[in-house]
């Protein structure tokens, strides 16, 4: 059998639209699949920040059935950078041309269901328009979780041989919406039931997708186990347990070309595991850029994250003064929960000689922080996979992480005797435990010897997408076997 062809359907694709790791994954995994020989293409909404200059505009628009009629969408075509993977942008200004990807600051938009339904149903309209029947429709998180629902309902006759795969990048976000919206999306009322889209009297898009997808994946083996428990299941553990035989954990990789300290265009100097002097230059440049005292002997701690409870950002904020008291500097780049943003801005003023917080999203600065810091803080409450701890390892910045989800699968504890490991792990999530673990890490950093061995080895770990792409290839094959029955 030829390798399965795949249409990725996603609300984020780096570098076009990204709020976190979902964008990174959908920007990189299709390229690795293409390199293995899959015919893979990607669909993304055309948000207003996305310029279509230089893209090919298809002569014919596509009609996506929606509400009582249909929504007409223009299609723009380009390639994922550095590859020949086609990326299609679905343009429908009334729903997608907004200054945000998900929510405006005022909260969920009233037409959220229509927006995500248009993306999901648009996948089938696009396939028809291209005269192409993908073997697999690959959906990601709640925004495209209606893809498997449509494939089993409104599109079942048109795509009888196609399977669906739904990847869970983050179970916390489920797309919970008022039930009254269902009719707008042309989904049969019969899907409003507990083993489909109904959840506590409302709609839950992710739940519908979890019941309908031919196969489910999540982004690390540990998270695949965790989400079947009440503690991590976000109210859907019973669904995941029910679908347990079809749920596979595939560990994310990283785009090792975009995240390479030898060539990264965002960095003022380059380095690798054998020659770390460039890293010292990056550290000095970072201290200068952030107007912190330029000192080699001070350990620079960093956090780059969505400021949220998921990431344990609240614990970093709570522990900040005690972390500084260890003789460290602390650099934070992030945006998110308003109370955490305010607390950090306040500390910027009070502790400005040792702490610098930048509130906002800044990709270039993120790269310079991964390169210039000494230790990376990621004490997540839960972490489906996490990419930042892998970027930081690649840049020789050892991560301090909580033992949860993908962090367990990607960070091994430091062993001072042998220099083994790739970071430092804490078990409980508390300011005390974070401070203790950072104190241990700083001591190791000062000790150099075994730490330097760990650092060099971690920088050379194979973290690319090759392995994951092979595993997704298996998942697609299994999905087709389930669907077609052979
Ligand atoms: P998540 O997807 O849960 O946010 P990941 O670790 O998988 O976590 O991916 C986060 C990605 O988003 C990384 O590429 C990280 O560098 C990036 N990122 C997070 N916050 C910011 C920010 N404020 N500025 C720039 N990049 C950020
Ligand atoms: C999510 C998760 C993160 C994961 C990313 C990409 O945003 O929070 O852990 O790395 O998706 O799969």
XYZ file of C-alpha atoms and ligand atoms in Angstrom:
525
model
C 0.000 0.000 0.000
C 1.249 3.500 -0.818
C 2.002 5.630 2.217
C -1.219 7.260 3.456
C -1.902 10.754 2.186
C -2.819 13.232 4.905
C -4.553 16.591 5.249
C -3.578 18.440 8.433
C -6.323 20.770 9.659
C -5.150 23.242 12.289
C -5.827 26.640 13.819
C -2.071 27.231 14.170
C 0.859 26.606 11.824
C 4.256 28.125 12.610
C 5.569 30.545 11.383
C 2.213 31.771 9.990
C 0.094 31.618 13.161
C 1.349 30.491 16.546
C 0.394 30.953 20.164
C 2.341 27.943 21.462
C 3.679 24.502 20.692
C 0.699 23.455 18.553
C 1.881 25.871 15.873
C 5.429 24.521 16.066
C 4.254 20.930 15.668
C 1.985 21.578 12.695
C 4.713 23.695 11.089
C 7.283 20.906 11.292
C 5.715 17.427 11.417
C 4.203 17.609 7.896
C 7.673 18.328 6.485
C 9.101 15.245 8.209
C 6.196 13.156 6.882
C 6.754 14.486 3.382
C 10.428 13.536 3.631
C 9.295 9.983 4.406
C 7.188 9.972 1.234
C 3.662 10.882 2.402
C 1.545 13.203 0.285
C 0.791 15.681 3.064
C -0.898 19.068 2.901
C -1.996 21.582 5.515
C -5.085 23.788 5.976
C -5.112 26.963 8.108
C -7.598 29.864 8.342
C -6.480 33.143 6.790
C -6.323 35.386 9.873
C -6.052 39.109 9.278
C -2.390 39.304 10.347
C -1.454 36.879 7.552
C -0.372 38.578 4.365
C -1.133 36.621 1.210
C 1.406 38.587 -0.826
C 3.361 36.189 -3.006
C 0.866 33.354 -2.502
C -1.119 31.780 -5.311
C -4.803 32.671 -5.237
C -6.990 29.883 -6.604
C -9.266 31.053 -9.385
C -12.328 29.325 -7.945
C -13.540 29.920 -4.399
C -14.869 26.970 -2.394
C -18.370 26.677 -0.951
C -18.510 25.323 2.588
C -21.995 24.162 3.676
C -22.892 26.049 6.842
C -26.093 27.185 8.528
C -28.993 27.324 6.120
C -26.732 27.753 3.095
C -23.054 27.905 2.390
C -20.080 30.136 3.089
C -17.837 31.044 0.188
C -14.120 31.040 0.905
C -11.129 32.040 -1.157
C -8.171 29.659 -1.165
C -4.586 30.874 -1.112
C -1.738 28.452 -1.575
C 1.887 28.557 -0.489
C 4.467 26.112 0.895
C 5.671 25.463 4.428
C 9.026 27.280 4.520
C 11.980 25.295 3.207
C 9.767 22.486 1.923
C 7.362 21.542 -0.814
C 4.476 20.844 1.588
C 1.425 22.752 0.302
C -0.239 25.059 2.817
C -3.752 26.264 1.979
C -5.212 29.323 3.644
C -8.988 29.441 3.855
C -10.137 33.034 3.607
C -13.518 34.088 4.921
C -13.191 37.559 6.359
C -16.493 37.606 8.224
C -15.245 34.842 10.523
C -11.447 34.710 10.287
C -10.247 38.285 9.705
C -9.920 39.139 13.361
C -7.044 40.521 15.389
C -6.893 37.243 17.343
C -6.708 33.514 16.711
C -9.044 32.329 19.488
C -10.505 34.968 21.790
C -10.474 38.737 21.984
C -9.598 40.138 25.461
C -13.327 40.406 26.146
C -13.781 36.614 26.077
C -15.044 33.997 23.687
C -16.552 35.469 20.495
C -20.247 34.590 20.025
C -19.554 32.978 16.655
C -16.737 30.722 17.877
C -18.552 27.554 16.822
C -19.064 28.863 13.306
C -15.394 29.818 13.019
C -14.126 26.380 13.992
C -16.904 24.591 12.098
C -15.918 26.516 8.973
C -12.304 25.435 9.362
C -13.285 21.802 9.996
C -15.922 21.482 7.292
C -13.666 23.530 5.032
C -11.227 20.600 5.005
C -13.720 18.500 3.043
C -14.648 21.346 0.724
C -10.939 21.888 0.035
C -10.368 18.194 -0.701
C -13.258 18.260 -3.211
C -11.932 21.464 -4.735
C -8.484 19.852 -5.184
C -10.011 16.628 -6.565
C -7.971 14.884 -3.890
C -9.184 12.351 -1.351
C -6.773 12.245 1.564
C -6.550 8.834 3.237
C -6.422 10.588 6.582
C -7.826 13.855 7.894
C -5.544 14.802 10.795
C -7.173 17.201 13.274
C -5.501 18.981 16.190
C -7.088 19.939 19.507
C -10.592 21.369 19.933
C -10.454 23.927 17.077
C -10.508 21.179 14.424
C -12.151 18.467 16.554
C -15.295 18.691 14.405
C -13.358 17.131 11.497
C -13.942 13.549 12.781
C -17.558 14.436 13.577
C -18.235 15.660 10.024
C -16.396 12.667 8.558
C -18.814 10.348 10.370
C -21.931 12.410 9.645
C -22.412 15.019 6.901
C -19.335 13.935 4.905
C -19.612 10.171 5.482
C -20.918 9.404 1.997
C -18.449 11.651 0.210
C -15.359 10.242 1.974
C -16.217 6.623 2.832
C -12.624 5.401 2.622
C -10.955 8.181 4.627
C -10.040 7.864 8.296
C -9.506 10.563 10.887
C -6.822 11.074 13.505
C -7.259 13.589 16.313
C -4.159 14.688 18.206
C -4.596 16.046 21.720
C -2.015 18.738 22.364
C -3.754 20.010 25.466
C -6.801 18.462 27.117
C -7.566 21.531 29.195
C -8.990 23.435 26.253
C -12.072 21.642 24.970
C -14.195 24.166 23.084
C -17.163 24.304 25.445
C -19.970 26.252 23.779
C -23.722 26.784 24.175
C -25.832 23.945 22.801
C -28.113 26.357 20.956
C -25.361 26.861 18.367
C -25.438 23.299 17.028
C -27.816 23.916 14.117
C -25.541 26.658 12.741
C -22.858 24.073 12.081
C -24.999 21.595 10.110
C -24.385 18.836 12.601
C -27.354 16.518 13.166
C -29.214 17.140 16.414
C -28.706 13.432 17.150
C -25.031 14.187 17.878
C -26.161 16.111 20.940
C -25.746 13.116 23.202
C -23.365 12.112 25.974
C -21.240 9.857 23.765
C -20.681 12.627 21.229
C -20.835 16.416 21.558
C -23.035 16.823 24.638
C -21.340 17.620 27.929
C -23.249 18.824 31.012
C -25.985 20.256 28.816
C -23.611 22.193 26.561
C -21.452 21.441 23.540
C -17.945 20.112 23.949
C -16.176 20.022 20.589
C -13.185 18.047 21.790
C -15.389 15.408 23.366
C -17.224 14.925 20.066
C -13.909 14.524 18.284
C -12.660 12.022 20.848
C -15.687 9.809 20.268
C -15.663 10.110 16.489
C -11.962 10.016 15.480
C -10.759 6.717 14.049
C -7.538 6.993 16.084
C -6.430 9.338 18.822
C -2.934 10.445 19.634
C -1.403 12.692 22.212
C 2.032 14.200 22.310
C 3.905 12.028 24.795
C 3.578 8.490 26.179
C 3.383 9.686 29.796
C 0.568 12.157 29.043
C -1.250 9.377 27.151
C -1.353 7.452 30.432
C -2.051 10.471 32.644
C -5.117 11.695 30.769
C -6.918 8.449 31.546
C -6.852 9.403 35.246
C -9.183 11.750 37.104
C -6.254 13.995 38.098
C -5.235 14.835 34.521
C -8.335 13.905 32.546
C -9.993 17.355 32.726
C -13.399 15.679 33.019
C -12.817 13.462 29.967
C -10.829 10.606 31.548
C -13.764 8.221 31.073
C -13.903 9.006 27.362
C -10.172 8.483 26.954
C -10.330 5.285 28.914
C -13.178 4.082 26.715
C -11.053 4.867 23.638
C -7.884 3.569 25.321
C -7.164 0.922 22.673
C -7.103 3.627 19.989
C -5.038 6.191 21.921
C -1.299 6.389 21.260
C 1.333 8.691 22.773
C 3.809 9.937 20.157
C 6.542 12.117 21.585
C 6.946 15.442 19.775
C 10.208 16.306 18.115
C 11.593 19.760 17.445
C 12.442 21.502 14.220
C 16.178 21.076 14.518
C 16.898 23.443 11.623
C 14.939 26.395 13.037
C 16.335 25.643 16.505
C 20.048 25.218 15.850
C 22.520 27.296 17.905
C 25.094 26.898 15.112
C 23.028 28.831 12.597
C 20.111 30.534 14.434
C 19.741 33.962 12.767
C 18.269 35.472 15.963
C 21.514 34.982 17.901
C 24.393 37.452 18.203
C 26.912 34.547 18.278
C 26.808 30.858 17.425
C 27.952 27.756 19.261
C 27.692 24.010 19.567
C 28.485 21.254 22.046
C 32.187 21.399 21.231
C 32.641 25.156 21.290
C 30.640 26.995 23.899
C 32.343 30.390 23.802
C 29.530 31.664 21.569
C 27.101 30.813 24.366
C 28.983 33.072 26.768
C 28.707 35.863 24.183
C 24.968 35.217 23.913
C 24.700 35.444 27.704
C 26.461 38.804 27.811
C 24.387 40.119 24.904
C 21.180 38.995 26.629
C 22.145 40.750 29.864
C 22.892 43.888 27.867
C 19.666 43.664 25.857
C 17.641 43.308 29.060
C 19.700 45.904 30.936
C 20.810 43.510 33.638
C 24.318 43.681 35.136
C 26.670 41.880 32.717
C 28.203 39.125 34.840
C 29.500 35.723 33.744
C 29.603 34.437 37.294
C 25.886 34.937 37.956
C 23.585 32.083 36.956
C 20.820 33.334 34.640
C 17.488 31.565 35.182
C 14.874 31.908 32.465
C 11.246 31.219 31.755
C 9.633 31.588 28.320
C 6.017 30.526 28.528
C 2.358 31.301 28.354
C 1.860 32.819 31.803
C -0.602 30.283 33.138
C -1.230 27.836 35.913
C -0.426 25.011 33.474
C 3.160 26.202 33.241
C 3.496 26.766 37.000
C 4.203 30.439 36.209
C 2.432 31.340 39.458
C 4.943 29.231 41.380
C 7.881 30.917 39.650
C 6.391 34.305 40.555
C 5.858 33.180 44.149
C 9.426 31.860 44.398
C 11.065 34.709 42.461
C 12.614 36.611 45.366
C 14.003 33.419 46.879
C 15.436 32.381 43.517
C 17.194 35.746 43.265
C 18.488 35.242 46.802
C 20.399 32.204 45.489
C 22.564 34.778 43.720
C 20.826 34.388 40.345
C 19.319 36.687 37.759
C 15.830 35.850 36.508
C 14.561 36.551 32.997
C 10.901 36.010 32.091
C 9.262 36.296 28.678
C 5.561 35.582 28.556
C 2.006 36.730 28.232
C -1.181 35.370 29.696
C -2.971 35.579 33.029
C -3.427 39.229 33.950
C -2.568 38.774 37.643
C 0.751 37.136 36.756
C 1.545 39.825 34.210
C 0.916 42.495 36.841
C 2.966 40.713 39.486
C 5.893 40.456 37.077
C 5.663 44.079 35.996
C 5.665 45.046 39.644
C 8.785 42.954 40.288
C 10.428 44.572 37.270
C 10.266 47.830 39.193
C 11.142 46.479 42.639
C 13.815 43.946 41.658
C 15.005 45.470 38.405
C 18.706 45.007 39.116
C 18.296 41.201 39.085
C 15.011 40.418 37.376
C 13.680 41.353 33.965
C 10.195 40.453 32.805
C 9.065 41.122 29.259
C 5.340 40.799 28.773
C 4.370 39.885 25.221
C 5.138 37.409 22.469
C 8.578 37.823 20.896
C 10.004 34.922 18.934
C 13.454 36.450 18.408
C 13.869 37.254 22.091
C 12.731 33.732 22.958
C 15.598 32.328 20.862
C 18.089 34.694 22.499
C 16.886 33.661 25.953
C 17.201 29.928 25.213
C 20.750 30.647 24.044
C 21.857 33.171 26.662
C 20.414 31.727 29.876
C 22.053 29.087 32.061
C 19.009 27.269 33.450
C 15.452 27.086 32.095
C 12.474 26.903 34.482
C 9.436 24.817 33.532
C 7.675 23.631 36.698
C 4.460 22.685 34.878
C 1.338 21.444 36.689
C 0.696 19.340 33.619
C 2.582 19.198 30.347
C 1.325 17.202 27.368
C 4.795 17.297 25.843
C 6.511 20.656 26.075
C 8.909 21.888 23.436
C 10.669 24.612 25.415
C 12.614 22.119 27.526
C 13.882 20.542 24.303
C 14.834 23.885 22.753
C 16.689 24.815 25.914
C 18.570 21.491 25.965
C 19.615 22.043 22.374
C 20.944 25.475 23.382
C 22.856 24.104 26.393
C 20.466 25.662 28.922
C 19.588 22.873 31.301
C 15.903 22.672 32.194
C 14.492 22.500 35.716
C 11.138 20.765 35.273
C 8.383 19.160 37.251
C 8.061 15.388 36.708
C 4.884 15.369 34.669
C 3.759 14.419 31.154
C 6.253 14.894 28.358
C 8.752 16.426 30.768
C 9.230 12.935 32.232
C 9.841 11.569 28.742
C 12.367 14.230 27.710
C 14.311 15.237 30.844
C 16.372 12.736 32.800
C 17.630 13.762 36.214
C 21.225 14.938 36.589
C 23.631 12.480 38.158
C 26.575 14.320 39.726
C 28.730 11.172 39.787
C 28.475 10.247 36.135
C 27.400 13.491 34.463
C 24.364 11.618 33.085
C 20.972 13.272 32.687
C 19.618 16.254 30.834
C 18.179 18.497 33.524
C 16.765 18.654 37.027
C 13.380 17.364 38.143
C 11.128 18.261 41.044
C 8.201 16.133 42.126
C 5.863 18.418 44.107
C 4.786 21.686 42.706
C 5.534 24.245 45.391
C 7.751 27.282 45.769
C 9.844 25.375 48.344
C 10.431 22.488 46.057
C 11.265 24.774 43.116
C 13.759 26.767 45.175
C 15.410 23.572 46.480
C 15.734 22.100 43.003
C 17.066 25.336 41.521
C 19.576 25.555 44.393
C 20.774 22.060 43.471
C 20.968 23.005 39.783
C 22.887 26.225 40.499
C 25.354 24.308 42.636
C 25.861 21.816 39.805
C 26.253 24.686 37.317
C 28.943 26.268 39.492
C 30.683 22.887 39.891
C 31.226 22.757 36.088
C 32.782 19.195 35.623
C 29.874 16.755 35.586
C 27.444 19.534 34.678
C 29.453 20.403 31.584
C 29.379 16.763 30.503
C 25.608 16.679 30.869
C 25.257 19.947 29.012
C 27.338 18.771 26.065
C 25.494 15.483 25.820
C 22.086 17.135 26.068
C 23.000 19.520 23.242
C 23.705 16.547 20.995
C 20.536 14.598 21.726
C 18.598 13.602 18.633
C 15.412 15.623 18.980
C 14.296 15.959 15.353
C 10.964 14.807 13.929
C 12.195 11.649 12.160
C 11.187 9.177 14.869
C 7.784 10.771 15.478
C 7.036 10.904 11.739
C 7.648 7.155 11.504
C 5.267 6.582 14.428
C 2.560 8.802 12.903
C 2.982 6.747 9.715
C 2.035 3.659 11.780
C -0.908 5.466 13.374
C -2.241 6.459 9.919
C -1.920 2.843 8.760
C -3.765 1.551 11.838
C -6.479 4.156 11.357
C -6.993 3.000 7.768
C -7.095 -0.631 8.856
C -9.776 0.183 11.408
C -11.761 2.218 8.916
C -11.506 -0.075 5.920
C -11.452 -3.301 7.872
C -8.361 -5.103 6.647
P 2.696 25.298 25.028
O 2.359 24.865 23.655
O 1.929 24.576 26.071
O 2.623 26.768 25.213
P 5.396 24.297 24.418
O 6.609 24.189 25.265
O 4.997 23.088 23.657
O 4.218 24.861 25.325
O 5.604 25.407 23.301
C 5.685 26.750 23.614
C 6.243 27.476 22.411
O 5.811 28.822 22.468
C 7.738 27.510 22.403
O 8.152 27.612 21.050
C 8.045 28.790 23.157
O 9.316 29.272 22.872
C 6.955 29.672 22.616
N 6.565 30.792 23.471
C 5.775 30.760 24.576
N 5.601 32.002 25.069
C 6.299 32.825 24.254
C 6.501 34.243 24.225
N 5.961 35.032 25.140
N 7.272 34.756 23.249
C 7.827 33.938 22.323
N 7.674 32.604 22.286
C 6.914 32.056 23.239
C 0.349 22.049 23.845
C 0.978 21.561 25.130
C 2.463 21.349 25.026
C 2.845 20.671 23.727
C 2.268 21.448 22.562
C 2.610 20.820 21.214
O 0.229 23.406 23.747
O 0.673 22.400 26.218
O 2.906 20.571 26.126
O 4.250 20.595 23.600
O 0.883 21.509 22.661
O 2.143 19.504 21.095
